[in-house]
XYZ file of N, CA and C in Angstrom:
246
model
N 250.162 26.160 9.509
C 249.453 24.725 9.181
C 250.798 23.888 8.549
N 250.807 22.898 8.911
C 252.095 21.960 8.891
C 251.482 20.581 7.759
N 251.743 20.107 6.883
C 251.374 19.199 6.043
C 252.532 18.006 6.152
N 252.078 17.226 6.629
C 252.503 15.559 6.602
C 252.277 14.424 5.641
N 253.369 14.643 4.774
C 253.046 13.254 3.686
C 253.132 11.765 4.208
N 252.805 11.052 4.187
C 252.854 9.799 4.481
C 252.915 9.066 3.015
N 254.030 7.834 3.195
C 254.306 7.004 1.854
C 254.314 5.533 2.501
N 253.834 4.466 1.711
C 253.893 3.477 1.647
C 255.502 2.924 1.575
N 255.663 1.845 2.260
C 257.112 1.476 2.410
C 257.099 0.277 1.633
N 256.035 -0.442 1.451
C 255.589 -1.956 1.307
C 254.481 -2.792 1.017
N 254.109 -3.548 0.787
C 252.904 -4.073 0.252
C 251.905 -4.255 1.548
N 250.902 -4.132 1.190
C 249.380 -4.218 2.573
C 249.833 -5.850 2.835
N 249.231 -5.872 3.952
C 249.522 -7.260 4.826
C 248.106 -7.474 5.154
N 247.295 -8.257 5.236
C 246.211 -9.497 5.789
C 246.977 -9.293 7.825
N 246.231 -9.002 8.403
C 247.030 -9.423 9.698
C 245.903 -9.950 10.683
N 245.043 -11.209 9.632
C 244.037 -12.035 10.661
C 245.308 -12.809 11.309
N 246.491 -13.215 11.167
C 247.133 -13.700 11.603
C 248.424 -12.715 12.468
N 249.230 -12.943 13.404
C 249.927 -11.789 14.075
C 250.554 -11.479 12.950
N 251.312 -10.042 12.935
C 252.267 -9.592 11.822
C 252.809 -8.197 12.509
N 254.653 -8.503 11.842
C 255.334 -7.485 12.497
C 254.848 -6.326 11.062
N 254.190 -6.501 10.371
C 253.486 -5.634 9.047
C 255.553 -4.847 8.449
N 255.831 -5.927 8.251
C 257.576 -5.458 6.818
C 258.294 -4.582 8.529
N 258.019 -4.968 9.433
C 258.930 -4.415 10.779
C 258.699 -2.492 11.074
N 257.886 -2.713 10.944
C 257.524 -1.008 10.338
C 257.364 -0.475 11.889
N 257.624 0.893 11.582
C 256.927 1.230 13.259
C 256.104 2.086 13.245
N 255.025 2.509 11.739
C 254.288 3.717 11.615
C 253.160 2.537 10.467
N 252.331 2.595 10.594
C 251.090 1.494 9.770
C 249.700 1.646 9.745
N 249.279 1.797 8.617
C 247.899 2.390 8.586
C 247.057 0.640 8.400
N 246.320 1.000 9.054
C 245.215 -0.159 9.488
C 244.044 0.103 8.885
N 243.973 -0.941 7.957
C 241.982 -0.591 7.211
C 241.100 -1.938 7.991
N 240.145 -1.222 8.196
C 239.184 -2.482 8.748
C 237.842 -2.252 7.581
N 237.880 -3.192 6.613
C 237.095 -3.485 5.700
C 235.204 -3.683 6.348
N 235.528 -4.471 7.404
C 234.092 -4.977 8.556
C 234.491 -4.427 9.595
N 233.923 -4.356 10.802
C 234.026 -4.359 12.133
C 235.175 -5.285 12.394
N 235.876 -4.981 13.248
C 237.239 -5.871 13.574
C 237.864 -5.169 15.188
N 238.411 -6.186 16.005
C 239.046 -6.139 16.837
C 240.351 -6.206 17.029
N 241.548 -5.188 16.528
C 242.579 -4.942 16.466
C 243.635 -5.092 17.570
N 244.283 -6.047 17.843
C 244.943 -6.240 19.154
C 246.603 -6.103 18.638
N 247.549 -5.658 19.719
C 248.703 -4.793 20.038
C 249.465 -5.711 20.776
N 250.455 -6.422 20.068
C 251.124 -7.519 21.230
C 252.633 -7.059 21.121
N 253.321 -7.754 22.281
C 254.767 -7.298 22.459
C 255.265 -8.726 21.046
N 257.001 -8.298 21.055
C 257.396 -9.363 20.070
C 257.313 -10.923 20.969
N 257.181 -11.265 22.206
C 257.009 -12.480 22.760
C 255.285 -12.748 22.839
N 254.493 -11.905 21.844
C 253.025 -12.492 21.957
C 252.447 -12.039 23.063
N 252.696 -11.303 24.573
C 252.133 -10.198 25.022
C 251.225 -9.399 24.858
N 249.835 -9.529 24.813
C 249.061 -8.030 24.362
C 249.531 -7.113 25.432
N 249.415 -5.863 23.905
C 249.443 -4.511 24.880
C 248.303 -3.768 24.743
N 247.330 -3.983 24.176
C 246.509 -3.366 24.068
C 245.474 -3.819 22.634
N 243.815 -3.394 22.898
C 243.570 -3.473 21.404
C 242.453 -2.309 21.212
N 241.850 -2.552 20.010
C 240.726 -1.525 19.727
C 239.926 -2.113 18.766
N 238.611 -1.754 18.827
C 237.467 -1.978 18.212
C 237.301 -0.641 16.854
N 237.509 -1.624 15.818
C 237.970 -1.043 14.485
C 236.194 -0.907 13.573
N 235.104 0.139 13.623
C 234.594 0.084 12.761
C 234.798 0.191 11.272
N 233.407 -0.607 10.754
C 233.840 -1.458 9.477
C 234.232 0.050 8.562
N 234.781 -0.318 7.392
C 235.492 1.416 6.715
C 236.345 1.776 7.078
N 236.912 1.948 8.858
C 237.796 2.680 9.202
C 239.012 2.443 9.177
N 239.973 3.809 9.399
C 241.302 3.874 8.460
C 241.962 4.205 10.104
N 243.309 3.225 10.897
C 243.679 4.130 12.010
C 245.133 4.197 11.505
N 246.025 5.266 11.715
C 247.386 4.954 11.931
C 248.071 4.975 13.185
N 248.706 3.657 12.927
C 249.552 3.366 14.791
C 251.118 2.890 14.806
N 251.321 3.532 15.933
C 252.599 3.552 15.580
C 253.281 2.293 16.535
N 254.280 1.580 16.735
C 254.576 0.678 17.386
C 256.381 0.530 17.116
N 256.653 -0.602 17.846
C 257.716 -0.778 17.780
C 257.898 -2.422 16.790
N 259.388 -2.604 16.291
C 259.699 -2.665 15.155
C 259.173 -4.316 14.955
N 259.795 -5.117 16.277
C 259.391 -6.455 16.544
C 257.703 -6.241 16.994
N 256.873 -5.597 17.379
C 255.977 -5.633 17.945
C 254.653 -6.111 16.769
N 253.755 -6.833 17.241
C 252.726 -7.345 15.914
C 251.379 -7.177 16.218
N 250.713 -6.598 15.395
C 249.259 -6.643 14.872
C 248.641 -7.881 14.366
N 247.513 -7.484 15.262
C 246.382 -9.015 14.503
C 244.944 -8.609 14.872
N 244.656 -9.238 13.982
C 243.102 -9.044 14.228
C 242.316 -10.028 13.969
N 240.347 -10.085 14.206
C 239.785 -11.046 14.350
C 239.151 -11.319 13.316
N 239.163 -10.806 12.356
C 238.910 -11.139 10.687
C 239.866 -10.150 9.449
N 239.625 -10.206 8.495
C 240.629 -9.632 7.296
C 240.423 -8.478 8.038
N 242.212 -8.067 8.274
C 242.413 -5.962 8.400
C 243.243 -6.277 7.224
N 243.520 -4.976 6.776
C 244.629 -4.821 6.319
C 245.796 -4.132 6.322
N 247.105 -4.039 6.381
C 247.833 -2.927 6.450
C 249.277 -2.816 5.755
N 249.537 -1.343 6.087
C 250.747 -0.980 5.046
C 251.662 -0.080 5.754
N 253.113 -0.663 5.806
C 253.699 -0.208 6.581
C 254.031 1.276 5.753
N 254.487 2.385 7.000
C 254.515 3.729 6.325
C 255.495 4.263 6.832
N 256.049 5.630 5.825
C 256.899 6.310 6.564
C 255.968 7.826 6.361
N 256.873 9.074 6.849
C 256.420 10.392 6.853
C 257.867 11.078 6.443
N 257.200 12.289 6.161
C 258.065 13.249 6.217
C 257.387 14.879 6.452
């Protein structure tokens, strides 16, 4: 079995407005309440979206300049791994 260690590389941010999450390519996303999380490119074109149940955590990969946003308070933390 391979152990992957995730480590935060910056402060968490609220993505209720579109955010690059410190230009990170790997992001931990936590939705305290049910939320629609949208993934957009740097020009604002929507690439995709997911509905996250309340209390759910997801690890998402994105390009540095792409943005995540949500329709309510959702916390995103930039990550790295080894």
